[in-house]
XYZ file of C-alpha atoms in Angstrom:
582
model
C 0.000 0.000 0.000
C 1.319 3.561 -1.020
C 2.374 5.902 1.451
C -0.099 8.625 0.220
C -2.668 6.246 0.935
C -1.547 5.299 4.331
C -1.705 8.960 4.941
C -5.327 9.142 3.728
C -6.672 6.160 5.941
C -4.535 8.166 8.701
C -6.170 11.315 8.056
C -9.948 9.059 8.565
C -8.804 7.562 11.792
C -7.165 10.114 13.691
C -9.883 11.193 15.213
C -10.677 8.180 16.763
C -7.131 7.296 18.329
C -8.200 7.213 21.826
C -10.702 4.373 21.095
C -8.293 2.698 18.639
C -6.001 2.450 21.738
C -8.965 0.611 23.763
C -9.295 -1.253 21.460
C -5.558 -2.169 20.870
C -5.604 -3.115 24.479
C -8.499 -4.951 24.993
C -7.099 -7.529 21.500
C -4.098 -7.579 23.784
C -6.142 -9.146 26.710
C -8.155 -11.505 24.498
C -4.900 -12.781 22.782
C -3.425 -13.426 26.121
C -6.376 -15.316 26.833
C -6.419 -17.257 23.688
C -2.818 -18.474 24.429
C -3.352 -19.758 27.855
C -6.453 -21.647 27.152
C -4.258 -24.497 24.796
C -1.866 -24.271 27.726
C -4.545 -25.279 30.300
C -5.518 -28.575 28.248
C -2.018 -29.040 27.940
C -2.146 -28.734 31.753
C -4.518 -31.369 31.882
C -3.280 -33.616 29.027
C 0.219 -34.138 30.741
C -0.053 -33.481 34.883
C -3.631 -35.521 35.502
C -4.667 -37.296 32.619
C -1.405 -39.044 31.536
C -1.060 -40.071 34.894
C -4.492 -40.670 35.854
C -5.115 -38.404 38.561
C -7.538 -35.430 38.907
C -6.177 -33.880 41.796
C -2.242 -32.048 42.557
C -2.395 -30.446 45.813
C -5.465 -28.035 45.349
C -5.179 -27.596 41.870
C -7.668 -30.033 40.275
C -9.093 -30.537 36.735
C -12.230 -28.849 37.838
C -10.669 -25.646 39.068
C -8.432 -25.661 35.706
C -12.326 -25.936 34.131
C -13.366 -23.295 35.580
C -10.847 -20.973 34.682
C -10.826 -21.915 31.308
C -14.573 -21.113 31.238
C -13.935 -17.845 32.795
C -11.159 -16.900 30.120
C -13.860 -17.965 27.487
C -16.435 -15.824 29.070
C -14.317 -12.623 29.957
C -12.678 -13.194 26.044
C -16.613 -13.117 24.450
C -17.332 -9.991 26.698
C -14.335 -8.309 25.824
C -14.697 -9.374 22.300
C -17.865 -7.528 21.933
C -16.617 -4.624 22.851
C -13.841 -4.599 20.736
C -16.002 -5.636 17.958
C -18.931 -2.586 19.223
C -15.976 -0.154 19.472
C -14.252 -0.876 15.970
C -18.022 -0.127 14.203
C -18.360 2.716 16.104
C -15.315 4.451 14.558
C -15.954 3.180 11.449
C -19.307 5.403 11.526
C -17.912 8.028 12.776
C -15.504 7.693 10.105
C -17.562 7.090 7.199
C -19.871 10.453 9.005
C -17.294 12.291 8.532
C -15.859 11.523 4.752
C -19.813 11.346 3.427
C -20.370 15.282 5.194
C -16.735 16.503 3.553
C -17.698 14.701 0.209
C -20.776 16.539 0.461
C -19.992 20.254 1.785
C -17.325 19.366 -0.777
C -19.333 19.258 -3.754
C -22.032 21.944 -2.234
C -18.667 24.467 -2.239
C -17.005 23.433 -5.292
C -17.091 25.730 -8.344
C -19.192 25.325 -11.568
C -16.240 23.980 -13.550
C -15.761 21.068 -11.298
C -18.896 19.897 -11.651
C -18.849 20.761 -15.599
C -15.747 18.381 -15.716
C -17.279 16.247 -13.297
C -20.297 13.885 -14.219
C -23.146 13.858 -11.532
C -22.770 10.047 -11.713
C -19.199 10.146 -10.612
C -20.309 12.091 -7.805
C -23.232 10.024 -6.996
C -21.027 6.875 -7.262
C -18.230 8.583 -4.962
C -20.827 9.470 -2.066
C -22.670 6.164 -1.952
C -21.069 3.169 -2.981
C -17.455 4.222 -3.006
C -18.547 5.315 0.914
C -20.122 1.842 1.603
C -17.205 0.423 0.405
C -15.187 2.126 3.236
C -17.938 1.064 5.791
C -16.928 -1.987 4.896
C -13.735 -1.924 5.445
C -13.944 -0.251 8.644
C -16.443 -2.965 10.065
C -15.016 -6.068 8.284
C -11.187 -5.420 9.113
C -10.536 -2.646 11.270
C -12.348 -4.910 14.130
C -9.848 -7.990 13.467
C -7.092 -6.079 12.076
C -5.013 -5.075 14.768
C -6.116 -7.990 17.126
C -5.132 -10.928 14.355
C -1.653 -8.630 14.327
C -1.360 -9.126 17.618
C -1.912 -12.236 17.754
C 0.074 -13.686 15.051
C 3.665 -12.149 16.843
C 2.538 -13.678 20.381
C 1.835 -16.903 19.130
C 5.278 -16.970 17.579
C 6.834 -15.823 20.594
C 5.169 -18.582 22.375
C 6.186 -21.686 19.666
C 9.412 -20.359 19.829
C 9.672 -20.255 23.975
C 7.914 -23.532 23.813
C 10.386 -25.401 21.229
C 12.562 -23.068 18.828
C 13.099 -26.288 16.541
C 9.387 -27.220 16.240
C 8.632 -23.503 15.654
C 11.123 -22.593 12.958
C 10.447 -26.302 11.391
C 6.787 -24.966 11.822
C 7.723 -20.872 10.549
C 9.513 -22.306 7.104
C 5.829 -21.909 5.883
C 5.554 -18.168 6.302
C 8.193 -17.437 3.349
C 5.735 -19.465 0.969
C 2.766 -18.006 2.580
C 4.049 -14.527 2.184
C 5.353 -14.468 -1.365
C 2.238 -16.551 -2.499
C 0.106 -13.978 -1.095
C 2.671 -10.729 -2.833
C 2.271 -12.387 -6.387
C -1.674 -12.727 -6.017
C -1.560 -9.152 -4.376
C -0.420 -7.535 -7.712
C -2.636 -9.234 -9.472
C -5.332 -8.811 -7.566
C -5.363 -5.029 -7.511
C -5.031 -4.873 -11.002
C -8.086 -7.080 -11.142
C -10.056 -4.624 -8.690
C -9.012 -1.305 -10.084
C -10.421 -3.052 -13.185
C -13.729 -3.910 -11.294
C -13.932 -0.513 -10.007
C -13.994 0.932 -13.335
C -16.272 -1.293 -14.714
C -18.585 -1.307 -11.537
C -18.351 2.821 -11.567
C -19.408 2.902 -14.832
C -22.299 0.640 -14.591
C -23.234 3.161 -11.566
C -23.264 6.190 -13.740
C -25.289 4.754 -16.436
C -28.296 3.674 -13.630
C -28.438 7.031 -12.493
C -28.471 8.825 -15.500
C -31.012 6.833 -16.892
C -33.270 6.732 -13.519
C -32.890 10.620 -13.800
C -33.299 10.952 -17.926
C -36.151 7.792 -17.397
C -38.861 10.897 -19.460
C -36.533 11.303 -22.663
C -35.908 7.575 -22.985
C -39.499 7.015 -23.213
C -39.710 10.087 -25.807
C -37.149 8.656 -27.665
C -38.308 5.313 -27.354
C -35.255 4.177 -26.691
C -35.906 1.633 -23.799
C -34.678 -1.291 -25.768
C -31.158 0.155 -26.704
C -30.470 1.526 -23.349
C -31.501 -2.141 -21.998
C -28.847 -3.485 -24.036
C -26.465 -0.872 -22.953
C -27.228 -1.919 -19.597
C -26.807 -5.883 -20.175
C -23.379 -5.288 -21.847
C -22.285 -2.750 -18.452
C -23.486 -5.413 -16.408
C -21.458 -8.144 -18.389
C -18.206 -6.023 -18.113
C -18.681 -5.849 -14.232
C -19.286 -9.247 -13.627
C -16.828 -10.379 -15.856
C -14.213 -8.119 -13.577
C -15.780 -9.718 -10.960
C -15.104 -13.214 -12.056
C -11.255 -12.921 -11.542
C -11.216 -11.468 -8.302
C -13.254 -14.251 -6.884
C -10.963 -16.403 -7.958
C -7.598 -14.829 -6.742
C -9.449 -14.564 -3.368
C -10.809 -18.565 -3.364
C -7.070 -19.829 -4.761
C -5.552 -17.914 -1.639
C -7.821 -19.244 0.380
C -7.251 -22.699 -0.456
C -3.634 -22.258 -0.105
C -3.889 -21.025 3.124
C -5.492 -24.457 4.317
C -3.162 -26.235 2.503
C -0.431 -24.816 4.121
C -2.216 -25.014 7.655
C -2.215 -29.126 6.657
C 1.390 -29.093 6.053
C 1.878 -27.464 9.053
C 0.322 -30.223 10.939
C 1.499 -33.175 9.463
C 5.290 -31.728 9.368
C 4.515 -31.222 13.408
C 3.096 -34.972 14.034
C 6.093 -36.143 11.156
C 8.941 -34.381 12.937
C 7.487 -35.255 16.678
C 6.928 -38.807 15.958
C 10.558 -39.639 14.473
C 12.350 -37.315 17.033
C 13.840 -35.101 14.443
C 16.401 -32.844 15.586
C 16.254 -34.789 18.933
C 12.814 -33.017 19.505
C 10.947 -35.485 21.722
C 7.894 -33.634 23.137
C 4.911 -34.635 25.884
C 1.615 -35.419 24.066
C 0.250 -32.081 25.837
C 3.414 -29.845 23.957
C 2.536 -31.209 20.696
C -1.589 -30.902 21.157
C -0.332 -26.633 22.063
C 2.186 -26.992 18.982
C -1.124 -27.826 16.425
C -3.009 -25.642 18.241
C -1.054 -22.646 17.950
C -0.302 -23.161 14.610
C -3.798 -23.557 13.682
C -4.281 -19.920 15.453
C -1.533 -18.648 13.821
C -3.108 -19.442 10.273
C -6.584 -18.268 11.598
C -5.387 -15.024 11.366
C -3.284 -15.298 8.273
C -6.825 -16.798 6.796
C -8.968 -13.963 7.746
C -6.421 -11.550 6.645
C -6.197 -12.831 3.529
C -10.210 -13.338 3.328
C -10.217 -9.122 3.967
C -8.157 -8.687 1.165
C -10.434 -7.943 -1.406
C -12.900 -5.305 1.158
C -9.329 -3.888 1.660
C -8.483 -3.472 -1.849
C -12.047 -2.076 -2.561
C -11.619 0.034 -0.034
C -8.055 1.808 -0.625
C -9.100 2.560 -4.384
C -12.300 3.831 -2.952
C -10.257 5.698 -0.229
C -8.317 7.129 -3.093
C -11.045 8.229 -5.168
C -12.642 10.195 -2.869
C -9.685 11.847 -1.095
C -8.549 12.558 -5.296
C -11.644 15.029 -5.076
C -11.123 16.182 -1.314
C -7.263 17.164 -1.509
C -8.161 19.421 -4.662
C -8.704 22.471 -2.937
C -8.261 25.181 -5.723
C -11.638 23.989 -6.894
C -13.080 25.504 -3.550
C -15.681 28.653 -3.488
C -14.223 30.445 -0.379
C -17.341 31.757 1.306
C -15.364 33.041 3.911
C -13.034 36.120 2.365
C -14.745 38.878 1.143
C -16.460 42.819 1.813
C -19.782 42.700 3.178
C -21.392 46.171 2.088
C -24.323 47.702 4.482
C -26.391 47.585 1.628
C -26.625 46.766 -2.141
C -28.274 49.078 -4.737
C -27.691 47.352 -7.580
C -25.644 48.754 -10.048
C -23.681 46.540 -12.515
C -20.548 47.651 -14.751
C -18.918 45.189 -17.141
C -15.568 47.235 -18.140
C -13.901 45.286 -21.257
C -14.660 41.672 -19.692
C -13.075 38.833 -21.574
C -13.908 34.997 -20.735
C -13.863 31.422 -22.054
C -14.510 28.342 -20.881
C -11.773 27.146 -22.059
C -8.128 28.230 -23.560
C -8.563 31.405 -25.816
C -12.061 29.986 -27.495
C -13.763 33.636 -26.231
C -17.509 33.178 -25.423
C -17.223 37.270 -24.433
C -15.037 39.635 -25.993
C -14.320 42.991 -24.740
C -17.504 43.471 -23.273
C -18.858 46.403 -21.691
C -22.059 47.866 -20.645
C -23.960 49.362 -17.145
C -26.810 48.806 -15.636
C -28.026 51.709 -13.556
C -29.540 51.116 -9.533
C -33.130 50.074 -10.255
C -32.681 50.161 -14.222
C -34.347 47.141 -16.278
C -32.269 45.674 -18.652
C -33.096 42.773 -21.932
C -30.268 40.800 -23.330
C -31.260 39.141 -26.573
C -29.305 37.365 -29.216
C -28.965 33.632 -30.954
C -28.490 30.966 -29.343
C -24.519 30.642 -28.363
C -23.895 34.727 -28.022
C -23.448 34.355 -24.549
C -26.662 35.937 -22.804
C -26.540 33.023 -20.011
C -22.884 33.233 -19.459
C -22.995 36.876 -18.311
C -25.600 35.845 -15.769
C -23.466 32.982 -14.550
C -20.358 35.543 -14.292
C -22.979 38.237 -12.311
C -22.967 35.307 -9.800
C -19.518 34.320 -9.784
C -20.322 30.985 -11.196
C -16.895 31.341 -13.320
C -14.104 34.173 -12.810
C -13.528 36.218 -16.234
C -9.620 36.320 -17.585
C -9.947 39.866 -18.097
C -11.337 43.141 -17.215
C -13.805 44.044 -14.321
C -17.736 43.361 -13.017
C -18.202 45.577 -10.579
C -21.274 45.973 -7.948
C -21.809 49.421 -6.437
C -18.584 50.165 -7.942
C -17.004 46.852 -6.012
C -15.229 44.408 -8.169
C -17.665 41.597 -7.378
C -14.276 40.044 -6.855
C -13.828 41.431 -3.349
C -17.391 40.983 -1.993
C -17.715 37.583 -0.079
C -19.469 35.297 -2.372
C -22.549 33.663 -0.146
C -22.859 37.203 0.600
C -22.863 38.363 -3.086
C -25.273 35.593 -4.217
C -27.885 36.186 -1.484
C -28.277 39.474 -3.236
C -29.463 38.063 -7.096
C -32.020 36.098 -7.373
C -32.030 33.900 -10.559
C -35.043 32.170 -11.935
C -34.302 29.786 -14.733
C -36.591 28.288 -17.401
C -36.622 24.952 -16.017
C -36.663 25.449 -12.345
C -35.592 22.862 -10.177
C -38.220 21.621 -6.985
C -37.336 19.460 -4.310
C -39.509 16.397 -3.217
C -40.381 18.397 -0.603
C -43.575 20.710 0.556
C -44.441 23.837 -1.406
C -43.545 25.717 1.795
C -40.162 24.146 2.010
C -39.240 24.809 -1.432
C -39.778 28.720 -1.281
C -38.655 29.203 2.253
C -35.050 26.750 1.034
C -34.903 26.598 5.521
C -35.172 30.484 5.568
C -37.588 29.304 8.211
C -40.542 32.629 6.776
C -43.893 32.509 8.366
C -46.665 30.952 6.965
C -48.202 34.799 6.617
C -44.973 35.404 4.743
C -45.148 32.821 2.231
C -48.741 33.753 1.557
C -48.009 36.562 0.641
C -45.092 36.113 -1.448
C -47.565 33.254 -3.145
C -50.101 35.701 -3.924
C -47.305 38.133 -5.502
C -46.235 35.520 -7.681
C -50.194 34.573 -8.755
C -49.761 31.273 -7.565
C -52.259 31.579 -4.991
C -55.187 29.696 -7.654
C -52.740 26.838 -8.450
C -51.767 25.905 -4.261
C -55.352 26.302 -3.016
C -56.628 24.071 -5.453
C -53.659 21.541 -3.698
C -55.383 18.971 -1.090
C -52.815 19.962 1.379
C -52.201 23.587 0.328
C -48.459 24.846 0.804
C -47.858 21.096 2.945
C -48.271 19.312 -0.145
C -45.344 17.273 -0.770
C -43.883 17.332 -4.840
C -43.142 14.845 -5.945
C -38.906 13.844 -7.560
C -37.848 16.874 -9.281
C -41.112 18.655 -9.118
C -43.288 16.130 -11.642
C -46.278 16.249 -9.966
C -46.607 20.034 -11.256
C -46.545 21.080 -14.895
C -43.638 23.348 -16.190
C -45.990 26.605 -15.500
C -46.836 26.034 -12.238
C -43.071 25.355 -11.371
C -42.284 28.120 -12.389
C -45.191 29.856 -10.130
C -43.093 28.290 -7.550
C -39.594 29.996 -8.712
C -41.378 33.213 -8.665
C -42.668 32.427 -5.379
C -39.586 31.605 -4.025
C -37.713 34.902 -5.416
C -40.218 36.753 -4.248
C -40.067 35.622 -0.980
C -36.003 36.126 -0.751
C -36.317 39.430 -2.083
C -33.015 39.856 -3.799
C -31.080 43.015 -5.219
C -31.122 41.902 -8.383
C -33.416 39.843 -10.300
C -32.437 37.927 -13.192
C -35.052 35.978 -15.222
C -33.765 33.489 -17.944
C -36.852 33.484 -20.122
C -38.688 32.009 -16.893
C -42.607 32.882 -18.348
C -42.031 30.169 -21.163
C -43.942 28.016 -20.045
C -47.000 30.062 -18.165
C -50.214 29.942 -20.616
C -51.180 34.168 -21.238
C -53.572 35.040 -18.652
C -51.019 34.197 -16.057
C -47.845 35.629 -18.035
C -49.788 39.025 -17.409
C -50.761 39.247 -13.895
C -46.665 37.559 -13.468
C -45.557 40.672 -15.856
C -47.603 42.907 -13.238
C -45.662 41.485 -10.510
C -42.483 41.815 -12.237
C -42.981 45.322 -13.671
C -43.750 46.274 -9.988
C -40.935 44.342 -8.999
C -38.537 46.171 -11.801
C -39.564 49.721 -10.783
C -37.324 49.479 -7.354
C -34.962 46.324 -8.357
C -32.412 45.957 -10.759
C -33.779 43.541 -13.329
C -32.194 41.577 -16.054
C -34.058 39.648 -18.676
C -33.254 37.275 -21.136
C -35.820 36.794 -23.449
C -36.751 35.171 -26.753
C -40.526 36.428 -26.764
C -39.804 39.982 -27.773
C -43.247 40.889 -26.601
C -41.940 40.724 -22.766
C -39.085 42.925 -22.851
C -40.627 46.554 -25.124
C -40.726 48.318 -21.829
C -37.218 47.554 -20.242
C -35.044 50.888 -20.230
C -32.262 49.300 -21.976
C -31.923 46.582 -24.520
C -28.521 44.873 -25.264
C -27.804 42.693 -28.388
C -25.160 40.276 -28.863
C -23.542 38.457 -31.214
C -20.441 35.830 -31.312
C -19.729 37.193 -27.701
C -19.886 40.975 -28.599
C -22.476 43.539 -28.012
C -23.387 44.685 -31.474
C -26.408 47.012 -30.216
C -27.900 48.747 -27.294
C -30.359 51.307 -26.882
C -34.552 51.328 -26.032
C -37.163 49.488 -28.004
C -37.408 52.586 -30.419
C -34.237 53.329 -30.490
C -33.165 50.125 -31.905
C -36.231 49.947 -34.039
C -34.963 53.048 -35.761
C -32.561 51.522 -37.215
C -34.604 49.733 -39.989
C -30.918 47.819 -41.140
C -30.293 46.692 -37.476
C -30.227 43.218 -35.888
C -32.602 44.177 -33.561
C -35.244 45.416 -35.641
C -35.096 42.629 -37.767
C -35.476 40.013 -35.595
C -38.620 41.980 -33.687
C -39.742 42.373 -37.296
C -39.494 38.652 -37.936
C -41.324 37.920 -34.569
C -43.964 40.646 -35.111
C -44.599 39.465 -38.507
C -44.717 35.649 -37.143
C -47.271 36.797 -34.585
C -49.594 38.242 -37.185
C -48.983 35.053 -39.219
C-alpha cells in the first residue's frame, strides 16, 4: 500500500485514536487469553490425565475448568466490545468523509462539476462510501487484534520449542510471497472492477434521472442493451477477483495441513532430537492452527481492503483538490446593495482562448431594467453565470456598487441576485419548504409572497395547500406552475437583483400578465435583467442589449433600436412581429 494512501486512511482515523487504543488493548487481553487456554488442556493432558489423577495439591481438573470457562467468558465480553468499538469508529468515520464529500461538492465551483459527471459524484458518495464502511467494520475490528496475535503466538512456539517452531515458521516465506504475487494481481483485477462497476453506476443514475426522454425517444430497448453489456463487463471483472481470493484461500489451508502433518512427522521420528509430551505437541497444532486463523482472515479481507483503498483514493482525489473551492469566507460585506452593474472590457472562455465574451462592456443603472437578446450561443446566459460568480472572467472588471464583485464575499454576493431559470428545479419536498429553502418565513410570509407571484389559484386548489409534498424533481406540477413556484420563491427572498432566464415560457397568457404585473412592480425598485426570446416581454425595459459571437453589437430602447430599420434588432422583432400576425 502507497504511502499517500496510508496517509489518507490516517487522516480518517485520527480522530478516533483514543478508542483505537482501547481497542488495541483490549485484543491484547483476548490474545493473552487465547494463548493460555491451549496451555490449560495441555495442563490437563500431561499433569492428571497421563497419569491418571484429577487432583495435585489443590489444583484439580475442575478448578483448571473453571478458569478456562472464565477466560472464554471474559474473552466473548471483551470481544464484543472490541467488535462494538471498531463499528463505532468506522461510523464516525464514514460520518465524517460522506459530510466533507458533500460540503465538498455543495462548495465546489461550476467547472468542477462541468468536468465532473453527476454520476461520478453520486457513485463517490454512496457506494465508493459503503465500500469504506466496509472496510472499517469487516477489518478494522480484526485487524489489529489478528496482528497481535500472530507475533505472540510466535513468541510462544518459539519459547515452547525453537526447533518445532522454525520447522513450523519455514511456511511463512511461501505463505508470504504466495500472497505478494496474487496481491499484484489482484489489484489490477479490482481497479479493473472498479472501473467497470463505476461505470455501470453512472449509467443507472443517468437513466433513472433521464427515465422521461428515454421514453420520448423510445429508446428503452437500446439503453436495456447498454445496460446488459455494463453489467457483463462488471461481472466479468468480478469473475477474476473471486478467484484470486478462493485460490488464496485454499492455499492457506493447505499450508495449515502441512503445518500439521510436518509437526506430528517431525514429533513422531524425534527429528532434531525433539521429543515432546503429548500435551506440547496438542499446544504446537493448536497454535499453529491460530496462527493461520489469522493469516486466513487476513487474507479473506483482502479484497474489502483493496475495494476500499481505491475507494479511499477516489474520494480523497476530489477532497485534496482544494483550488476547486468557493471560499465563502473572504470577502467585503457592504451595508447595503443598490444594484448597479458595470462590465468594463470583460473577456472569458470556458476554455483556452475559445472567447464566449469579448471585450464586453455595458452598465446597468440602480433600479434600471435591462433585456439581453441574441442567438443561441452569443453568450446571454454566461454573463448571468459571471454576475454570480459561477466562473471568474480572464480579463477586465464586473463591478457591484462600484465593487469588483471580486472582493465581496461570495454567499454574501449571491444572497443578493435572485435567478429564476426556465426549467426550475423543486425538491420532493412541501411547497412551503421549497420557497422558504430553511429560511424558516412565516406561513403569513409565504402567503403573501404566493399571492405576488399569482400562484395563490394553483396551491389552493392543492389537497394539502403549501404542505403538499412534490413529488422527484417537481413532476407532480406542470412546467408553468413550477415556475409559479420559482417566482414564489424569489419573491419571498427578495433579492437586489433579479435575473429571469426566459422564466414565463412556459405560463399559458392570462397568467404571463398578472406575473408581468408582478415583475414590472418588482422592476420599478430592483435591478432587473431579462433574457428573453418572446420579444413581446421585454418593449418596456429601459435598456436593450444585443449580442452576437460574444460581442455587443447594439444597445439602446425598443425605439431606439427599431430606428434603425438595417439593425439586428429590428429585424429580428420584425421577424417575430410578422410571425405573430402570421
Amino acid at each position: 500500500m502507497k504511502n499517500k494512501t496510508l496517509s489518507r486512511i490516517y487522516k480518517m482515523l485520527k480522530p478516533q485514536k483514543k478508542a483505537i487504543v482501547i481497542i488495541s488493548i483490549l485484543s491484547i487481553i483476548i490474545n493473552i487469553g487465547e494463548i493460555i487456554k491451549p496451555y490449560l488442556i495441555k495442563l490437563v493432558i500431561d499433569s492428571f490425565l497421563s497419569v491418571g489423577i484429577w487432583q495435585k495439591g489443590l489444583i484439580t481438573v475442575g478448578i483448571i475448568g473453571g478458569i478456562y470457562i472464565t477466560l472464554v467468558l471474559i474473552g466473548n465480553i471483551l470481544d464484543f466490545i472490541v467488535s462494538t468499538t471498531a463499528s463505532m469508529i468506522g461510523e464516525n468515520a464514514i460520518y465524517s468523509i460522506r459530510n466533507k464529500l458533500y460540503r465538498y461538492i455543495q462548495h465546489a465551483y461550476i467547472p468542477f462539476h462541468d468536468r465532473t459527471p453527476s454520476g461520478t459524484l453520486f457513485v463517490r458518495i454512496t457506494s465508493d462510501v459503503e465500500d469504506i464502511t466496509t472496510f472499517f467494520k469487516d477489518v478494522i475490528t480484526t485487524f489489529i487484534q489478528d496482528i497481535i496475535m500472530i507475533i505472540a503466538l510466535a513468541i510462544m512456539m518459539l519459547s515452547l520449542n525453537y526447533k518445532l517452531a522454525l520447522i513450523c515458521f519455514l511456511l511463512i516465506p511461501f505463505v508470504i510471497l504466495t500472497s505478494l504475487i496474487i496481491t499484484k494481481v489482484t489489484k489490477k483485477v479490482q481497479e479493473y472492477s472498479k472501473k467497470a462497476k463505476t461505470k455501470l453506476n453512472i449509467f443507472l443514475a443517468e437513466s433513472i434521472y433521464g427515465v422521461k426522454l428515454i421514453k420520448i425517444f423510445n429508446r428503452q430497448y437500446e439503453k436495456e442493451k447498454e445496460c446488459i453489456q455494463l453489467c457483463e463487463n462488471f461481472y466479468k471483472s468480478r469473475v477474476p477477483t473471486s478467484f484470486t481470493e478462493g485460490f488464496l484461500i485454499a492455499f492457506m489451508i493447505i499450508f495449515e495441513n502441512i503445518g500439521v502433518s510436518l509437526i506430528i512427522w517431525t514429533c513422531i521420528n524425534h527429528f532434531f532430537n525433539i521429543n515432546l509430551d503429548v500435551g506440547i505437541i496438542y499446544i504446537f497444532i493448536t497454535y499453529l492452527k491460530q496462527i493461520f486463523e489469522p493469516i486466513q482472515r487476513l487474507v479473506e479481507n483482502f479484497e474489502t481492503i483493496q475495494e476500499a483503498t481505491v475507494s479511499i483514493n477516489k474520494i480523497y482525489d476530489i477532497l485534496e483538490h482544494k483550488e476547486f473551492l468557493e471560499n465563502f469566507e473572504k470577502g467585503i460585506e457592504p451595508k447595503e446593495i443598490k444594484g448597479k452593474i458595470e462590465f468594463k472590457n470583460v473577456w472569458f472562455a470556458y476554455e483556452g482562448e475559445n472567447w464566449i465574451l469579448k471585450n464586453i462592456s455595458f452598465t446597468i443603472e440602480q433600479g434600471q431594467s435591462i433585456a439581453i437578446v441574441g442567438r443561441t450561443g452569443s453568450g446571454k446566459t454566461t454573463i448571468i453565470n459571471l454576475i454570480n460568480r459561477f466562473y471568474e472572467i480572464q480579463k477586465g472588471e464586473i463591478l457591484l456598487d462600484g465593487i469588483n464583485i471580486k472582493d465581496i464575499n461570495l454567499h454574501y454576493l449571491r444572497k443578493q441576485i435572485g435567478i429564476i431559470l426556465q426549467d426550475p428545479f423543486i425538491f420532493a419536498k412541501s411547497i412551503k419548504e421549497n420557497i422558504e429553502l430553511n429560511e424558516n418565513l412565516s406561513d403569513e410570509a409565504i402567503m403573501e409572497t404566493i399571492q405576488l407571484a399569482s400562484a395563490n389559484e394553483f396551491i389552493e386548489s392543492l389537497p394539502n395547500g403549501i404542505e403538499e409534498i412534490a413529488n422527484e424533481r417537481g413532476s407532480s406540477f406542470s412546467a408553468g406552475q413550477k415556475q409559479l413556484l420559482a417566482f414564489a420563491r424569489i419573491f419571498a427572498h427578495n433579492p437586489s437583483i433579479f435575473i429571469l432566464d426566459e422564466a414565463t415560457a412556459n405560463i399559458d397568457t392570462k397568467t404571463e400578465e398578472l406575473i408581468q404585473h408582478s415583475i414590472d412592480k418588482i422592476s420599478k425598485e430592483k435591478t432587473s435583467i431579462f433574457i428573453a426570446h418572446r420579444l413581446s416581454t421585454i418593449i418596456n425595459v429601459d435598456k436593450i442589449i444585443v449580442l452576437s459571437n460574444g460581442e455587443i453589437i447594439e444597445q439602446g430602447t425598443h425605439s431606439e433600436l427599431l430606428e434603425n430599420k438595417e439593425g439586428y434588432y429590428s429585424k429580428l422583432y420584425n421577424a417575430y412581429y410578422t410571425n405573430l400576425v402570421v
